[in-house]
Amino acid sequence: MGRVGVLLLNLGGPEQLEDVRPFLYNLFSDPEIIRLPFTWLQKPLAWMIATMRHTKSQENYKEIGGGSPLRRITEEQAVALEEKLGEKGNNAQVYVGMRYWHPFTEEALAKIKRDRIDELVILPLYPQFSISTSGSSFRLLERIWEDDPELQKIDYTVVPSWYQRSGYLQAMAQLIAQELDHCPNPDQVHIFFSAHGVPLKYVEEAGDPYQAEIERCTELIMKTLNRPNPHTLAYQSRVGPVEWLKPYTEEAIPELAQQGVEDLLVVPISFVSEHIETLQEIDMEYRELAEESGIKNFYRVPALNTHPVFINDLADMVVEALESPSVHFSEVVRPSKRVKMYPQERWEWGMTTAAEVWNGRLAMIGIVAVIVELITGQGPLHFIGLL
């Protein structure tokens, strides 16, 4: 066996307030996040969204100390994983590659080439696969690999998702049990799983397995926990006017309060590290919403971070991947005939799903054009006197 490496993939996050705007631009420049019919629209739209949203986003980051802890925590996970692999007899070098902020995936790959890695395990820190998370990183890596003969010499394998692994489930169950045992009436606490949402069309039109994996993961965690508590699954962090996976977290919490729930324990199921969506969105926004709705006791399960059972399971995952047949990008960015990443679907006339999708996209282009005119003060509508 030659030199072994592990590439941990994650989203990334702005570490300082001045990073917020370029981070948002990078995020919304990704066609896996916002799908447009014309690629030339992607960057102008990303610039507009980043310009309009960065002030509000900066306020949110101020509330958690001025920046995201995601890089620090992910690098701590990398160190812990490297140490655990060493204990298991595998001297592997662990690298961190972020999709939208430093250290970027490209930076990690430069280090991997510098260190002359022979075998590489690519491990996303997303338990469940989605087109917009793991899929986006795999798509980027596939493009880079195709253009780099040096990378093509590396024997790599990809771990698509790992939500069903016993070590991960045990770590989640342990964290939930610890929080429940601190409650005055643990059996009466309603367990509320909050997952990051995705647009509904990703699941219905593109065949994204994310929803099915999240639902199955919730079932497996509750089975592993083996407690009598009722539970709910909802989705947070939706953006824009399109329909996302339901129920929405901000709607489900008041509904539970109306049903008489007084004790709520929120579990961030799709996150393995603390970041803006746990520290600000859940701990602040949803806590305030719960209290206003009548929830008397609001609890939250911490993210896994460097939980020893979780890190041990990541190490086992790496060892198993090295001993198994290689899985390549083409097998995971298109995991079934039903999953469509790109190219996007062709135009169809009539009352068809594709026609509705394209009509919606064209309408969005019109809306974007109007917004751009309002911002710049120039354009055809100004010319004819309508604005």
XYZ file of C-alpha atoms in Angstrom:
387
model
C 0.000 0.000 0.000
C 1.307 3.467 -0.958
C 0.656 6.802 0.671
C -2.983 7.018 1.807
C -5.075 10.164 2.027
C -8.599 11.026 3.140
C -10.416 14.058 1.742
C -13.186 15.364 3.996
C -15.758 17.419 2.095
C -17.905 20.117 3.644
C -19.770 23.294 2.764
C -17.480 25.899 4.294
C -18.456 29.159 5.950
C -17.306 32.771 6.321
C -14.831 33.139 9.168
C -15.101 36.937 9.343
C -17.891 39.394 8.561
C -16.076 40.625 5.436
C -16.131 37.038 4.126
C -19.929 36.853 4.085
C -20.581 38.541 0.744
C -17.977 36.594 -1.296
C -19.091 33.391 0.437
C -22.696 34.004 -0.614
C -21.545 34.757 -4.148
C -19.663 31.452 -4.295
C -22.676 29.606 -2.889
C -25.236 30.978 -5.328
C -22.855 30.716 -8.287
C -23.194 26.944 -7.985
C -25.792 25.623 -10.482
C -26.576 22.786 -8.060
C -27.906 25.390 -5.599
C -29.928 27.512 -8.048
C -30.789 25.961 -11.401
C -31.192 28.339 -14.320
C -31.991 27.619 -17.978
C -29.024 29.701 -19.179
C -25.579 29.394 -17.609
C -24.686 33.020 -18.378
C -27.327 34.114 -15.848
C -25.703 32.254 -12.954
C -23.019 34.745 -11.929
C -25.133 37.923 -12.344
C -27.880 36.340 -10.231
C -25.344 35.209 -7.624
C -23.936 38.756 -7.459
C -27.424 40.201 -7.010
C -28.392 37.745 -4.252
C -25.096 38.257 -2.421
C -25.510 42.038 -2.674
C -29.073 41.957 -1.361
C -28.564 39.374 1.399
C -25.112 39.943 2.821
C -26.127 42.644 5.314
C -28.788 40.428 6.900
C -26.423 37.452 6.846
C -23.722 39.519 8.540
C -26.164 40.370 11.322
C -26.797 36.651 11.824
C -23.077 35.895 11.993
C -22.603 38.730 14.488
C -25.012 36.903 16.779
C -22.715 33.857 16.880
C -19.458 35.751 17.346
C -18.762 37.230 13.917
C -18.050 34.143 11.849
C -18.671 30.467 11.262
C -16.881 27.851 13.412
C -17.261 25.274 10.630
C -13.646 25.355 9.437
C -12.240 25.039 12.951
C -14.531 22.144 13.827
C -13.943 20.342 10.525
C -10.178 20.632 10.973
C -10.569 19.270 14.523
C -12.504 16.349 13.043
C -9.686 15.805 10.527
C -7.068 15.701 13.309
C -9.182 13.330 15.406
C -9.801 11.072 12.402
C -6.107 10.973 11.526
C -5.255 9.983 15.091
C -7.925 7.272 15.172
C -6.759 5.856 11.849
C -3.234 5.700 13.272
C -4.534 3.726 16.238
C -6.092 1.285 13.778
C -2.777 0.841 11.954
C -3.489 3.130 9.004
C -1.078 6.024 8.603
C -3.287 8.241 6.468
C -3.096 11.979 5.882
C -6.479 13.709 6.273
C -7.305 16.800 4.211
C -10.232 19.256 4.379
C -11.855 20.558 1.186
C -14.664 23.115 1.429
C -17.044 23.807 -1.436
C -17.642 27.563 -1.012
C -14.910 28.927 1.243
C -11.359 28.299 2.401
C -9.792 25.811 2.393
C -11.412 25.228 -1.005
C -11.530 21.774 -2.538
C -8.928 22.935 -5.058
C -6.579 23.887 -2.209
C -6.927 20.430 -0.666
C -6.221 18.759 -4.009
C -3.049 20.828 -4.415
C -1.835 19.494 -1.052
C -2.791 15.938 -2.015
C -0.697 16.174 -5.179
C 2.168 17.790 -3.276
C 2.186 14.913 -0.787
C 2.140 12.351 -3.627
C -0.869 10.464 -2.308
C -1.378 7.086 -4.023
C -4.736 6.072 -2.564
C -7.482 8.499 -1.618
C -10.802 8.069 0.174
C -13.230 10.923 -0.550
C -15.588 11.251 2.395
C -18.346 13.897 2.510
C -19.339 15.104 5.969
C -22.977 14.925 4.904
C -24.592 11.728 6.235
C -27.270 11.827 3.524
C -26.644 12.306 -0.192
C -28.153 15.314 -1.962
C -27.542 16.816 -5.365
C -26.931 20.175 -3.690
C -24.365 18.987 -1.098
C -22.335 15.838 -1.770
C -23.468 15.834 -5.398
C -22.147 19.346 -5.988
C -18.732 18.481 -4.543
C -18.553 15.220 -6.510
C -19.464 17.045 -9.701
C -16.681 19.592 -9.106
C -14.165 16.853 -8.337
C -15.158 14.939 -11.449
C -14.479 17.996 -13.629
C -11.119 18.676 -11.968
C -10.082 15.022 -12.254
C -10.874 14.931 -15.975
C -8.551 17.892 -16.610
C -5.632 16.834 -14.392
C -3.433 13.892 -15.511
C -1.605 13.989 -12.177
C -4.822 13.386 -10.229
C -5.772 10.600 -12.612
C -2.803 8.599 -11.297
C -4.407 8.458 -7.841
C -6.488 5.383 -7.003
C -9.511 7.021 -5.383
C -12.822 5.829 -3.979
C -15.909 7.801 -2.974
C -18.245 7.241 -0.014
C -21.637 8.523 -1.270
C -23.600 8.551 2.018
C -23.427 6.854 5.390
C -26.602 7.728 7.319
C -27.351 4.070 8.034
C -24.051 3.187 9.754
C -24.366 1.829 13.272
C -21.596 4.009 14.728
C -23.179 7.211 13.456
C -26.610 6.109 14.704
C -25.212 5.165 18.109
C -23.459 8.531 18.462
C -26.660 10.389 17.587
C -28.701 8.248 19.980
C -26.184 8.858 22.783
C -26.380 12.638 22.343
C -30.192 12.551 22.328
C -30.303 10.299 25.394
C -27.935 12.594 27.298
C -30.184 15.588 26.657
C -33.350 13.663 27.541
C -31.852 12.470 30.811
C -31.271 16.100 31.846
C -34.986 16.885 31.417
C -37.404 16.723 34.393
C -39.847 14.496 32.461
C -37.718 12.788 29.780
C -40.452 10.500 28.409
C -42.754 13.466 27.728
C -40.263 15.394 25.615
C -41.167 15.609 21.927
C -38.109 14.865 19.763
C -37.989 17.239 16.807
C -35.628 16.337 13.952
C -34.765 19.403 11.868
C -32.994 18.729 8.568
C -31.709 21.175 6.002
C -34.326 21.422 3.252
C -33.988 21.174 -0.524
C -36.395 22.339 -3.244
C -39.175 19.812 -3.809
C -38.369 19.637 -7.520
C -34.946 18.161 -6.706
C -36.738 15.115 -5.343
C -39.724 14.917 -7.693
C -38.029 15.891 -10.968
C -34.343 15.100 -10.502
C -34.758 12.016 -8.310
C -32.641 13.321 -5.436
C -32.588 10.535 -2.767
C -32.140 13.071 0.042
C -35.694 12.991 1.418
C -35.828 9.187 1.485
C -32.449 9.011 3.215
C -33.415 11.646 5.795
C -36.679 9.849 6.599
C -34.946 6.475 6.879
C -32.190 8.007 9.002
C -34.772 9.415 11.415
C -36.378 5.991 11.756
C -33.032 4.314 12.407
C -32.000 6.871 15.041
C -35.309 6.423 16.901
C -34.911 2.649 16.709
C -31.363 2.906 18.054
C -32.473 5.319 20.785
C -35.232 2.907 21.868
C -37.201 5.454 23.876
C -41.001 5.970 23.924
C -40.848 9.652 22.961
C -42.976 10.918 20.053
C -41.010 12.496 17.248
C -41.410 14.788 14.234
C -39.267 15.433 11.159
C -39.251 18.871 9.502
C -37.035 20.891 7.162
C -35.358 24.256 7.741
C -33.406 26.937 5.846
C -35.572 27.300 2.749
C -34.762 30.182 0.414
C -36.813 31.812 -2.346
C -40.387 31.446 -3.577
C -40.265 27.815 -4.779
C -41.722 24.969 -2.753
C -39.269 23.055 -0.572
C -39.602 19.781 1.299
C -42.335 19.918 3.923
C -43.207 20.247 6.729
C -41.252 23.454 7.275
C -39.627 23.755 10.700
C -41.021 27.261 11.251
C -44.557 25.940 10.672
C -44.221 22.606 12.466
C -43.114 24.107 15.795
C -46.252 26.272 16.298
C -48.439 23.336 15.215
C -46.894 21.132 17.912
C -47.482 23.893 20.472
C -51.145 24.025 19.428
C -51.333 20.271 19.984
C -50.206 20.759 23.571
C -46.493 19.976 23.321
C -44.631 21.808 26.084
C -41.185 20.155 25.984
C -39.308 20.143 22.668
C -35.891 18.648 21.939
C -34.501 19.713 18.553
C -32.086 17.349 16.783
C -30.066 18.811 13.871
C -30.111 15.596 11.858
C -28.307 16.620 8.654
C -25.463 18.506 10.364
C -22.368 16.941 11.964
C -20.776 20.271 12.979
C -22.026 23.388 14.713
C -22.492 26.284 12.294
C -24.874 29.147 11.468
C -27.925 26.920 11.040
C -27.567 25.313 14.467
C -26.125 28.195 16.482
C -28.279 30.982 15.072
C -31.244 29.556 13.174
C -32.134 26.802 15.656
C -30.756 28.159 18.922
C -32.052 31.695 18.422
C -34.759 31.988 15.766
C -36.542 28.697 16.412
C -36.125 28.981 20.164
C -37.833 32.388 20.071
C -40.559 31.001 17.805
C -41.131 28.061 20.153
C -41.407 30.285 23.213
C -43.812 32.652 21.446
C -45.902 29.639 20.380
C -46.237 28.313 23.916
C -43.440 25.756 24.155
C -42.280 25.934 27.780
C -38.982 24.065 27.509
C -36.810 24.205 24.388
C -33.785 21.917 24.279
C -31.284 21.208 21.521
C -29.010 18.237 20.881
C -25.451 19.369 20.062
C -23.881 18.487 16.724
C -21.566 15.481 16.643
C -18.371 17.521 16.172
C -15.591 15.214 17.492
C -17.805 12.747 19.380
C -15.530 9.701 19.892
C -18.075 7.148 18.636
C -18.641 9.240 15.522
C -14.907 9.684 14.823
C -14.331 5.959 15.342
C -17.065 5.195 12.817
C -15.515 7.609 10.287
C -12.220 5.752 10.713
C -13.926 2.389 10.191
C -15.575 3.832 7.090
C -12.191 4.797 5.659
C -10.685 1.376 6.390
C -13.645 -0.395 4.788
C -13.472 1.885 1.736
C -9.784 1.070 1.249
C -10.542 -2.644 1.412
C -13.545 -2.534 -0.947
C -13.772 -2.086 -4.736
C -13.355 1.556 -5.754
C -16.425 3.756 -6.277
C -15.904 6.512 -8.854
C -17.574 9.892 -9.362
C -19.680 8.721 -12.283
C -21.328 6.157 -10.015
C -22.407 8.683 -7.394
C -23.256 11.887 -9.277
C -25.710 9.809 -11.293
C -26.634 7.076 -8.791
C -29.637 5.892 -10.808
C -31.267 6.483 -14.158
C -33.852 8.630 -12.412
C -31.382 11.074 -10.896
C -30.739 13.967 -13.272
C -27.941 16.395 -12.508
C -27.036 17.969 -15.880
C -27.767 18.544 -18.712
C -31.175 19.776 -17.723
C -34.377 18.525 -19.280
C -35.284 19.635 -22.775
C -38.208 21.919 -23.606
C -41.644 20.335 -24.111
C -44.767 22.028 -25.441
C -48.171 21.672 -23.778
C -49.322 21.134 -20.204
C -46.315 19.068 -19.161
C -44.055 19.135 -16.112
C -41.107 20.288 -18.195
C -43.173 23.094 -19.735
C -44.273 24.284 -16.295
C -40.691 24.230 -15.066
C -39.419 26.240 -18.017
C -42.319 28.708 -17.799
C -41.402 29.252 -14.165
C -37.765 29.767 -15.059
C -38.601 32.268 -17.773
C -40.851 34.129 -15.328
C -37.951 34.187 -12.852
C -35.678 35.648 -15.508
C -38.219 38.441 -16.010
C -38.367 39.110 -12.291
C -34.576 39.162 -12.082
C -34.425 41.619 -14.983
C -36.838 43.973 -13.211
C -34.858 43.755 -9.957
C -31.610 44.480 -11.790
C -33.230 47.548 -13.355
C -34.424 48.737 -9.961
C -30.880 48.394 -8.597
C -29.007 49.897 -11.548
C -31.605 52.434 -12.703
C -31.010 51.446 -16.310
C -32.739 49.189 -18.814
C -35.610 48.962 -21.321
C -38.352 49.614 -18.760
C -36.654 52.862 -17.729
C -36.173 53.762 -21.377
C -39.908 53.562 -22.167
C -40.863 55.279 -18.908
C -42.418 52.360 -17.019
C -39.857 52.613 -14.202
